[in-house]
Short mmCIF file of C-alpha atoms and ligand atoms in Angstrom, two decimals:
data_model
loop_
_atom_site.label_atom_id
_atom_site.label_comp_id
_atom_site.label_asym_id
_atom_site.label_seq_id
_atom_site.Cartn_x
_atom_site.Cartn_y
_atom_site.Cartn_z
CA MET A 1 32.87 48.37 159.81
CA ARG A 2 29.34 50.83 160.74
CA THR A 3 28.17 52.84 164.13
CA GLN A 4 26.34 55.82 164.94
CA VAL A 5 29.09 58.20 165.96
CA VAL A 6 32.65 57.96 165.28
CA ILE A 7 34.32 59.88 168.01
CA ILE A 8 37.89 60.88 167.36
CA GLY A 9 40.53 60.94 170.30
CA GLY A 10 40.46 58.96 173.32
CA GLY A 11 41.04 61.78 175.96
CA PRO A 12 38.23 63.00 178.64
CA SER A 13 35.77 64.32 175.86
CA GLY A 14 35.97 61.31 173.46
CA LEU A 15 35.67 58.62 176.67
CA LEU A 16 33.33 60.85 178.30
CA LEU A 17 30.85 61.58 175.00
CA SER A 18 31.09 57.55 173.95
CA GLN A 19 29.86 56.80 177.82
CA LEU A 20 27.06 59.42 177.80
CA LEU A 21 25.73 57.68 174.56
CA HIS A 22 25.84 54.62 175.78
CA THR A 23 23.76 55.05 178.59
CA ARG A 24 21.14 55.65 176.09
CA GLY A 25 21.87 53.06 173.64
CA ILE A 26 23.43 54.81 170.93
CA GLU A 27 26.82 53.45 169.59
CA SER A 28 30.08 54.48 168.93
CA VAL A 29 33.86 53.97 168.11
CA VAL A 30 36.72 55.55 169.80
CA LEU A 31 39.67 56.31 167.78
CA GLU A 32 42.87 56.99 169.69
CA LYS A 33 46.72 57.73 168.29
CA ARG A 34 48.09 57.05 171.23
CA SER A 35 48.68 54.14 173.58
CA LYS A 36 45.85 54.17 176.77
CA ALA A 37 49.31 54.18 178.88
CA TYR A 38 50.26 57.25 177.04
CA VAL A 39 46.97 58.60 177.62
CA LEU A 40 46.96 57.69 181.45
CA GLY A 41 50.78 58.92 181.68
CA ARG A 42 49.58 62.50 180.92
CA ILE A 43 49.19 64.90 184.03
CA ARG A 44 46.74 67.43 183.47
CA ALA A 45 44.03 69.33 185.65
CA GLY A 46 42.96 68.48 189.07
CA VAL A 47 40.01 70.50 189.57
CA LEU A 48 36.23 69.90 188.70
CA GLU A 49 33.24 71.85 188.49
CA ARG A 50 29.94 70.60 190.04
CA GLY A 51 28.33 70.64 186.17
CA PHE A 52 31.31 68.02 185.52
CA VAL A 53 30.97 65.82 188.42
CA ASP A 54 27.08 65.67 187.38
CA LEU A 55 27.82 64.51 184.30
CA LEU A 56 30.17 62.05 185.08
CA THR A 57 27.20 60.84 187.80
CA GLN A 58 24.82 60.55 184.94
CA ALA A 59 27.38 58.34 182.82
CA GLY A 60 27.64 56.38 186.02
CA VAL A 61 31.63 56.97 186.30
CA ASP A 62 31.19 58.79 189.92
CA GLN A 63 31.72 56.17 192.14
CA ARG A 64 35.65 56.53 193.16
CA LEU A 65 35.57 60.34 192.17
CA ARG A 66 32.98 60.30 195.11
CA SER A 67 35.13 58.59 197.58
CA GLU A 68 38.63 59.47 196.74
CA GLY A 69 37.83 63.14 195.18
CA LEU A 70 38.39 66.00 198.00
CA ARG A 71 35.84 69.10 198.18
CA HIS A 72 36.85 72.35 198.21
CA ASP A 73 34.57 75.25 199.12
CA GLY A 74 37.34 78.12 198.57
CA THR A 75 40.54 78.69 197.62
CA LEU A 76 43.42 81.53 198.94
CA LEU A 77 44.70 84.08 196.70
CA SER A 78 47.76 85.85 197.77
CA TYR A 79 49.37 89.09 196.11
CA ASP A 80 53.18 89.78 197.56
CA ASP A 81 52.65 88.88 201.36
CA ASP A 82 48.89 89.64 201.54
CA SER A 83 46.57 86.41 201.54
CA PHE A 84 42.83 86.32 201.60
CA ARG A 85 40.28 83.33 201.03
CA ILE A 86 37.52 83.11 198.20
CA ASP A 87 34.67 80.94 199.77
CA PHE A 88 32.67 79.42 197.28
CA LYS A 89 30.65 77.64 199.14
CA ARG A 90 29.29 81.20 200.77
CA HIS A 91 29.21 82.80 197.66
CA THR A 92 27.57 80.43 195.55
CA GLY A 93 26.20 77.23 197.33
CA HIS A 94 28.48 75.33 195.57
CA SER A 95 32.39 73.23 195.73
CA VAL A 96 34.66 72.31 193.32
CA THR A 97 36.02 68.73 193.80
CA VAL A 98 39.99 67.90 193.20
CA TYR A 99 40.37 64.84 191.23
CA GLY A 100 42.44 64.09 188.59
CA GLN A 101 42.24 64.08 185.12
CA THR A 102 44.29 60.91 184.89
CA GLU A 103 42.20 59.60 187.22
CA VAL A 104 38.41 60.73 185.74
CA THR A 105 40.21 59.25 182.24
CA ARG A 106 41.06 56.13 183.96
CA ASP A 107 37.59 55.61 185.61
CA LEU A 108 35.80 56.13 182.21
CA TYR A 109 38.19 53.75 180.05
CA ALA A 110 36.89 51.17 182.98
CA ALA A 111 33.73 52.01 181.98
CA ARG A 112 33.80 51.73 178.52
CA GLU A 113 35.45 48.43 179.09
CA ALA A 114 33.42 46.76 181.26
CA SER A 115 30.76 47.60 178.41
CA ASP A 116 32.60 46.28 175.65
CA GLY A 117 32.88 49.84 174.14
CA LYS A 118 34.97 49.74 171.05
CA LEU A 119 38.18 51.67 171.66
CA ILE A 120 41.06 51.37 168.84
CA PHE A 121 44.39 52.74 170.13
CA GLU A 122 47.29 53.66 167.97
CA VAL A 123 45.51 54.62 164.93
CA ASP A 124 47.43 56.91 162.44
CA ASN A 125 46.38 58.81 159.50
CA VAL A 126 42.62 59.69 160.48
CA LYS A 127 40.76 61.27 158.27
CA ILE A 128 37.07 62.36 157.92
CA HIS A 129 35.08 62.35 154.46
CA ASP A 130 32.04 63.66 153.19
CA ALA A 131 31.33 65.27 156.81
CA ASP A 132 29.09 67.95 154.85
CA ARG A 133 26.68 64.91 153.35
CA ASN A 134 24.84 62.85 155.10
CA SER A 135 26.74 59.68 154.91
CA PRO A 136 29.93 60.74 156.59
CA PHE A 137 32.84 57.94 157.02
CA VAL A 138 36.09 58.09 158.86
CA THR A 139 39.45 56.33 157.53
CA PHE A 140 42.79 55.01 159.72
CA ASP A 141 45.37 53.01 159.44
CA GLN A 142 46.20 50.37 162.34
CA ASN A 143 49.59 48.13 161.83
CA GLY A 144 49.58 49.18 158.58
CA THR A 145 46.06 47.96 157.43
CA GLU A 146 44.04 50.98 156.30
CA SER A 147 40.15 50.57 157.51
CA ARG A 148 36.84 52.55 156.90
CA ILE A 149 33.69 53.15 159.24
CA ASP A 150 30.77 54.37 157.99
CA CYS A 151 28.99 56.66 160.52
CA ASP A 152 25.69 58.88 161.17
CA PHE A 153 28.19 61.74 162.80
CA VAL A 154 31.79 62.50 163.72
CA ALA A 155 32.56 64.16 166.82
CA GLY A 156 36.12 65.85 166.54
CA CYS A 157 37.54 65.25 170.14
CA ASP A 158 40.90 65.11 169.45
CA GLY A 159 43.04 68.15 171.20
CA PHE A 160 44.56 70.98 170.30
CA HIS A 161 46.92 69.08 167.46
CA GLY A 162 44.47 66.89 166.44
CA ILE A 163 42.94 66.68 162.53
CA SER A 164 39.22 66.86 162.97
CA ARG A 165 39.34 70.98 163.54
CA ASN A 166 41.23 71.35 160.24
CA THR A 167 38.67 69.04 158.04
CA ILE A 168 36.39 72.49 158.53
CA PRO A 169 37.65 74.58 155.33
CA ALA A 170 39.65 77.53 155.96
CA ASP A 171 37.10 79.83 154.74
CA VAL A 172 34.25 78.64 156.95
CA ARG A 173 36.47 78.89 160.05
CA ARG A 174 37.52 81.81 162.22
CA GLU A 175 39.94 81.40 164.67
CA TYR A 176 40.79 83.75 167.62
CA GLU A 177 44.32 83.59 169.63
CA LYS A 178 46.03 84.96 171.79
CA ILE A 179 49.91 83.67 173.16
CA TYR A 180 50.92 84.43 176.51
CA PRO A 181 54.49 85.53 177.10
CA PHE A 182 55.39 82.88 179.66
CA GLY A 183 54.48 79.51 180.71
CA TRP A 184 54.16 77.11 183.99
CA LEU A 185 56.60 74.86 185.04
CA GLY A 186 54.58 72.33 186.74
CA ILE A 187 56.12 69.71 189.73
CA LEU A 188 54.01 66.56 191.05
CA SER A 189 55.94 65.05 194.16
CA GLU A 190 54.80 62.48 196.94
CA THR A 191 54.11 65.08 199.73
CA PRO A 192 51.87 66.56 201.54
CA PRO A 193 50.12 69.48 200.01
CA VAL A 194 50.93 72.62 201.88
CA ASP A 195 47.22 73.78 202.81
CA HIS A 196 44.01 72.09 202.23
CA GLU A 197 43.01 74.27 199.67
CA LEU A 198 44.70 75.84 196.49
CA ILE A 199 46.42 78.49 196.57
CA TYR A 200 46.95 81.18 193.53
CA SER A 201 49.91 83.42 194.61
CA SER A 202 50.77 86.48 192.38
CA SER A 203 54.74 87.89 193.79
CA LYS A 204 57.41 90.06 192.26
CA ARG A 205 58.99 87.22 191.08
CA GLY A 206 55.74 85.49 188.78
CA PHE A 207 53.12 83.46 189.46
CA ALA A 208 52.73 80.30 191.32
CA LEU A 209 50.10 77.75 191.97
CA CYS A 210 49.86 75.18 194.96
CA SER A 211 47.36 72.57 194.27
CA MET A 212 46.97 68.77 194.85
CA ARG A 213 46.02 65.34 193.72
CA ASN A 214 45.22 63.82 197.00
CA PRO A 215 46.75 64.25 200.85
CA MET A 216 49.79 63.06 200.06
CA LEU A 217 50.33 64.07 196.20
CA SER A 218 50.90 67.68 195.57
CA ARG A 219 51.05 69.53 192.49
CA TYR A 220 52.63 73.11 192.22
CA TYR A 221 53.14 75.45 189.31
CA ILE A 222 55.30 78.61 188.75
CA GLN A 223 55.27 81.00 185.76
CA CYS A 224 58.61 80.60 183.87
CA PRO A 225 59.89 82.18 180.41
CA LEU A 226 59.06 80.14 177.50
CA THR A 227 62.63 79.51 176.73
CA ASP A 228 63.19 77.92 180.20
CA ASN A 229 63.76 74.14 179.74
CA ALA A 230 62.17 71.49 182.24
CA ALA A 231 64.96 69.67 182.50
CA ASN A 232 67.24 72.13 183.56
CA TRP A 233 65.20 73.01 186.26
CA THR A 234 66.55 70.68 189.14
CA ASP A 235 63.54 69.68 192.10
CA ASP A 236 66.01 72.13 194.27
CA ALA A 237 66.30 74.76 192.24
CA PHE A 238 62.12 74.55 191.68
CA TRP A 239 61.40 74.60 195.40
CA ALA A 240 63.59 77.49 196.39
CA GLU A 241 61.74 79.51 193.84
CA LEU A 242 58.53 78.27 194.75
CA LYS A 243 59.24 79.24 198.42
CA ARG A 244 59.84 82.74 197.37
CA ARG A 245 56.37 82.89 195.47
CA ILE A 246 54.18 81.98 198.32
CA PRO A 247 53.41 83.51 201.59
CA THR A 248 56.14 83.42 204.07
CA GLN A 249 54.28 81.05 206.24
CA ARG A 250 53.53 78.80 203.99
CA ALA A 251 56.78 78.82 202.34
CA GLU A 252 58.12 77.66 205.73
CA THR A 253 55.70 74.74 206.38
CA LEU A 254 56.05 73.65 202.92
CA VAL A 255 57.07 69.74 202.56
CA THR A 256 59.91 69.18 199.81
CA GLY A 257 60.64 66.08 198.21
CA PRO A 258 61.54 64.49 195.00
CA SER A 259 59.73 65.45 191.90
CA ILE A 260 57.98 62.63 189.85
CA GLU A 261 56.98 64.72 187.03
CA LYS A 262 58.31 68.28 185.61
CA SER A 263 56.96 69.32 182.58
CA ILE A 264 56.32 73.21 181.19
CA ALA A 265 53.18 73.97 179.53
CA PRO A 266 52.91 77.08 177.20
CA LEU A 267 49.91 79.46 177.95
CA ARG A 268 47.42 80.18 174.98
CA SER A 269 43.88 81.60 174.56
CA PHE A 270 42.14 79.66 171.24
CA VAL A 271 38.61 79.41 169.91
CA THR A 272 37.79 78.39 166.58
CA GLU A 273 33.76 79.26 165.25
CA PRO A 274 32.11 77.42 164.33
CA MET A 275 32.35 74.32 166.63
CA ARG A 276 29.85 72.64 164.01
CA TRP A 277 30.77 71.51 160.09
CA GLY A 278 27.59 69.53 158.78
CA ARG A 279 27.87 66.18 160.39
CA LEU A 280 31.07 67.15 162.30
CA PHE A 281 31.10 68.06 165.72
CA LEU A 282 34.06 69.26 167.45
CA CYS A 283 34.26 69.42 171.53
CA GLY A 284 36.57 70.43 173.81
CA ASP A 285 40.82 70.98 173.21
CA ALA A 286 40.06 70.45 169.55
CA ALA A 287 37.62 73.63 169.47
CA HIS A 288 39.17 76.12 172.36
CA ILE A 289 42.49 76.24 174.68
CA VAL A 290 42.69 78.52 177.54
CA PRO A 291 45.24 79.47 179.86
CA PRO A 292 44.99 77.08 183.31
CA THR A 293 44.42 79.44 185.33
CA GLY A 294 41.20 78.99 186.88
CA ALA A 295 40.76 75.24 185.77
CA LYS A 296 38.97 75.82 182.75
CA GLY A 297 39.80 73.49 180.00
CA LEU A 298 38.61 70.31 180.80
CA ASN A 299 35.32 71.33 182.52
CA THR A 300 34.53 73.30 179.10
CA ALA A 301 35.37 70.15 177.19
CA ALA A 302 32.55 68.55 179.63
CA SER A 303 29.88 71.10 178.99
CA ASP A 304 30.66 70.91 175.19
CA VAL A 305 30.20 67.17 175.38
CA HIS A 306 27.05 67.86 177.58
CA TYR A 307 25.23 70.07 174.76
CA LEU A 308 26.81 67.60 172.11
CA PHE A 309 25.37 64.32 173.99
CA GLU A 310 21.38 66.33 174.50
CA GLY A 311 21.60 67.09 170.47
CA LEU A 312 22.45 63.75 169.39
CA CYS A 313 19.80 61.88 171.88
CA GLN A 314 17.35 64.32 170.89
CA TRP A 315 18.63 63.53 167.18
CA PHE A 316 18.68 59.46 167.32
CA ASP A 317 15.52 59.42 169.66
CA ALA A 318 12.85 61.65 167.30
CA GLY A 319 14.84 62.92 164.56
CA ASP A 320 14.59 66.42 165.68
CA THR A 321 17.38 68.45 164.51
CA GLU A 322 17.16 71.33 167.13
CA GLY A 323 19.68 70.06 169.28
CA ILE A 324 22.32 69.37 166.86
CA ASP A 325 21.60 72.73 164.89
CA ARG A 326 22.42 74.53 167.98
CA TYR A 327 25.28 72.94 169.16
CA SER A 328 27.97 75.56 168.22
CA GLU A 329 25.89 78.67 169.30
CA ARG A 330 25.67 76.77 172.69
CA ALA A 331 28.71 75.72 173.41
CA LEU A 332 30.31 78.77 172.06
CA SER A 333 28.70 81.10 174.17
CA ARG A 334 29.69 79.29 177.00
CA VAL A 335 33.42 78.84 176.07
CA TRP A 336 33.66 82.15 175.42
CA LYS A 337 32.65 83.06 179.22
CA ALA A 338 34.93 80.37 180.45
CA GLU A 339 37.96 82.54 177.88
CA ARG A 340 37.11 85.54 179.38
CA PHE A 341 37.62 84.17 182.92
CA SER A 342 40.85 82.59 182.29
CA TRP A 343 42.05 85.50 180.41
CA TRP A 344 41.22 87.78 183.37
CA PHE A 345 42.68 85.42 185.95
CA THR A 346 45.52 85.19 184.01
CA SER A 347 46.06 89.10 183.50
CA LEU A 348 45.34 89.30 187.20
CA MET A 349 47.91 87.13 188.58
CA HIS A 350 51.19 87.15 186.19
CA ARG A 351 54.07 89.45 185.81
CA PHE A 352 54.81 90.50 182.04
CA PRO A 353 57.53 91.34 180.84
CA ASP A 354 56.21 94.85 179.23
CA GLN A 355 54.11 95.56 182.43
CA GLY A 356 55.11 99.47 183.58
CA ASP A 357 54.48 100.64 187.11
CA PHE A 358 51.00 101.88 186.24
CA ASP A 359 50.34 98.22 184.85
CA LEU A 360 50.68 96.98 188.49
CA ARG A 361 49.21 99.95 190.19
CA MET A 362 46.31 98.61 188.17
CA GLN A 363 46.73 94.73 189.52
CA HIS A 364 47.39 95.36 192.80
CA ALA A 365 43.86 97.84 192.53
CA GLU A 366 42.11 95.04 191.54
CA ILE A 367 43.39 92.49 194.01
CA GLU A 368 42.32 94.84 196.51
CA LEU A 369 39.10 95.35 195.34
CA LEU A 370 39.10 91.41 195.35
CA ARG A 371 40.26 91.38 198.93
CA ASP A 372 37.60 93.98 200.14
CA SER A 373 34.41 93.57 198.05
CA GLU A 374 31.84 90.71 198.51
CA THR A 375 30.61 91.55 195.09
CA ALA A 376 34.14 91.19 193.30
CA GLN A 377 34.22 87.68 195.26
CA LYS A 378 31.10 86.15 194.58
CA ALA A 379 31.71 86.88 190.40
CA LEU A 380 35.09 85.43 190.88
CA ALA A 381 33.58 81.88 193.20
CA GLU A 382 30.40 81.94 190.37
CA ASN A 383 33.10 81.32 187.69
CA TYR A 384 35.24 79.27 189.19
CA VAL A 385 32.53 77.03 190.39
CA GLY A 386 31.39 76.57 187.00
CA LEU A 387 28.41 78.90 185.43
CA PRO A 388 25.41 76.81 184.52
CA TYR A 389 25.10 74.62 181.39
P1 LIG B 401 42.94 65.93 174.93
O1 LIG B 401 42.94 65.46 176.56
O2 LIG B 401 43.97 66.87 174.60
O3 LIG B 401 42.64 64.40 174.61
C1 LIG B 401 42.59 64.33 173.16
C2 LIG B 401 43.14 63.19 172.96
O4 LIG B 401 42.75 62.85 171.12
C3 LIG B 401 44.52 62.12 170.50
N1 LIG B 401 44.33 62.71 169.54
C4 LIG B 401 43.80 61.42 168.47
N2 LIG B 401 43.32 60.66 168.44
C5 LIG B 401 42.94 60.14 166.94
N3 LIG B 401 43.59 60.79 165.74
C6 LIG B 401 44.15 62.05 166.03
N4 LIG B 401 45.01 62.18 165.06
C7 LIG B 401 44.47 62.58 167.35
N5 LIG B 401 44.95 63.37 167.69
C8 LIG B 401 45.07 63.46 169.07
C9 LIG B 401 45.37 62.33 171.50
O5 LIG B 401 46.36 61.63 171.91
C10 LIG B 401 44.50 62.84 173.09
O6 LIG B 401 44.25 61.37 173.77
O7 LIG B 401 41.72 67.06 174.93
P2 LIG B 401 40.32 66.85 175.50
O8 LIG B 401 39.66 65.23 175.74
O9 LIG B 401 39.45 67.87 174.84
O10 LIG B 401 40.44 67.47 176.99
C11 LIG B 401 40.72 68.69 177.31
C12 LIG B 401 41.34 68.63 178.45
O11 LIG B 401 42.41 67.77 178.54
C13 LIG B 401 42.22 69.62 178.65
O12 LIG B 401 41.64 70.97 178.53
C14 LIG B 401 42.94 70.30 180.12
O13 LIG B 401 43.60 68.99 180.44
C15 LIG B 401 43.22 71.70 180.30
N6 LIG B 401 43.69 71.75 181.79
C16 LIG B 401 43.41 71.92 182.89
N7 LIG B 401 41.55 72.29 182.62
C17 LIG B 401 40.60 72.01 183.98
O14 LIG B 401 39.72 72.06 183.72
N8 LIG B 401 41.24 71.81 185.14
C18 LIG B 401 42.74 72.27 185.56
O15 LIG B 401 42.58 72.06 186.53
C19 LIG B 401 43.41 72.32 184.38
N9 LIG B 401 44.79 72.27 184.25
C20 LIG B 401 44.88 71.69 182.14
C21 LIG B 401 45.77 71.86 183.30
C22 LIG B 401 45.73 71.46 181.06
C23 LIG B 401 47.51 71.48 181.29
N10 LIG B 401 48.15 70.92 180.20
C24 LIG B 401 49.22 70.41 180.05
C25 LIG B 401 47.92 72.17 179.45
C26 LIG B 401 47.10 71.98 183.70
C27 LIG B 401 47.77 71.63 182.72
C28 LIG B 401 49.40 71.93 182.99
C1 LIG B 402 46.03 71.93 188.71
O1 LIG B 402 45.99 70.84 189.94
O2 LIG B 402 46.76 71.15 187.87
C2 LIG B 402 45.64 73.05 188.30
C3 LIG B 402 44.30 73.52 189.40
C4 LIG B 402 44.23 74.87 189.23
C5 LIG B 402 44.64 75.41 188.54
C6 LIG B 402 44.78 74.78 186.91
C7 LIG B 402 45.81 73.32 187.53
O3 LIG B 402 43.90 76.77 188.05
#
């Protein structure tokens, strides 16, 4: 088999790239390790930057997002029992859209299938060959049979645990990592959200986040030790802990109910450089991870896809290598800013095991600065709604 671009990974990065390439008549094949049902069963991101919404529009997959997505013009921040709102719209002129990653992925699958896109599920043993030459190819197993696809380019969109990143030789790669000493325990429940906007809350007992997917589906998170096991957290224990960490007035009106999903995610910052090796390009979580505070993971994956799509179009349209040659540099420049924001927001809002009184005072002073300074609020708002591509 032959195609122009082999895309490894059928998560949001891989699907979006495949759909965008299709709009320009560039052929791709998407190889996904899991089944479609498994990919759609993962509960992940919920907040989309404007740039991502624009990309989905460009890809022709914005119809349901436009009717069902919730526009958020601001967010509430609370520290102990003090809370204040950051007005994104007033500070930047822009908003964010609350629409689940699951729904984005579902819409992208529907679009790829409607145009007979080639998606191959449940592949195993995927290997990238000759990425440093002009004729790369990818081999994989499906139902015990090995197949080979020849191509012009390979896009490694296979997430943090994928194989693409490690195809780049170790002496070429440079990796940067920070592991945080806690995780997020998240639940999904069919209850109305406690507020019409998100609440990021820092309390003496640790961080909490109140988010949502739609008017009858809430997503809540609490900071927890990495040694905790989600199965040992009863729903009652979760709700009780959440209520202790959010402003009293919200705790009193919080509607609780059975959880329909409960899991713990560790928090990590990670970047690999470069994001290109020969004809292999890394996109999204395959190249970088951020802690979820600030909702930058999926959005940064989308900006990578944008730069790569532009570069591939330049090459296929005119044989111009400028876009693919500068892909890594362009993507990483934006990635590092998202890393900085996510690290800063995580450091500001969580309780750390080794935090002394001085560190707590510093956190408190910074929160008060945010509450009182228009300039500090504007900086947060600019990063939250998304820096320009
Ligand atoms: P994905 O989504 O991990 O998809 C990679 C796909 O590749 C497949 N795969 C392979 N396929 C073939 N061969 C192999 N060898 C393969 N190995 C893996 C996998 O099965 C999978 O389908 O990466 P992608 O596409 O780069 O997308 C990245 C986003 O998923 C991620 O950044 C976000 O979910 C992060 N994130 C958030 N991002 C935001 O922008 N806003 C948020 O509000 C937000 N909240 C979150 C989050 C992530 C979370 N968790 C669980 C880590 C909240 C949480 C709790
Ligand atoms: C979510 O709704 O899952 C979510 C929202 C905002 C974040 C992280 C996760 O910062």
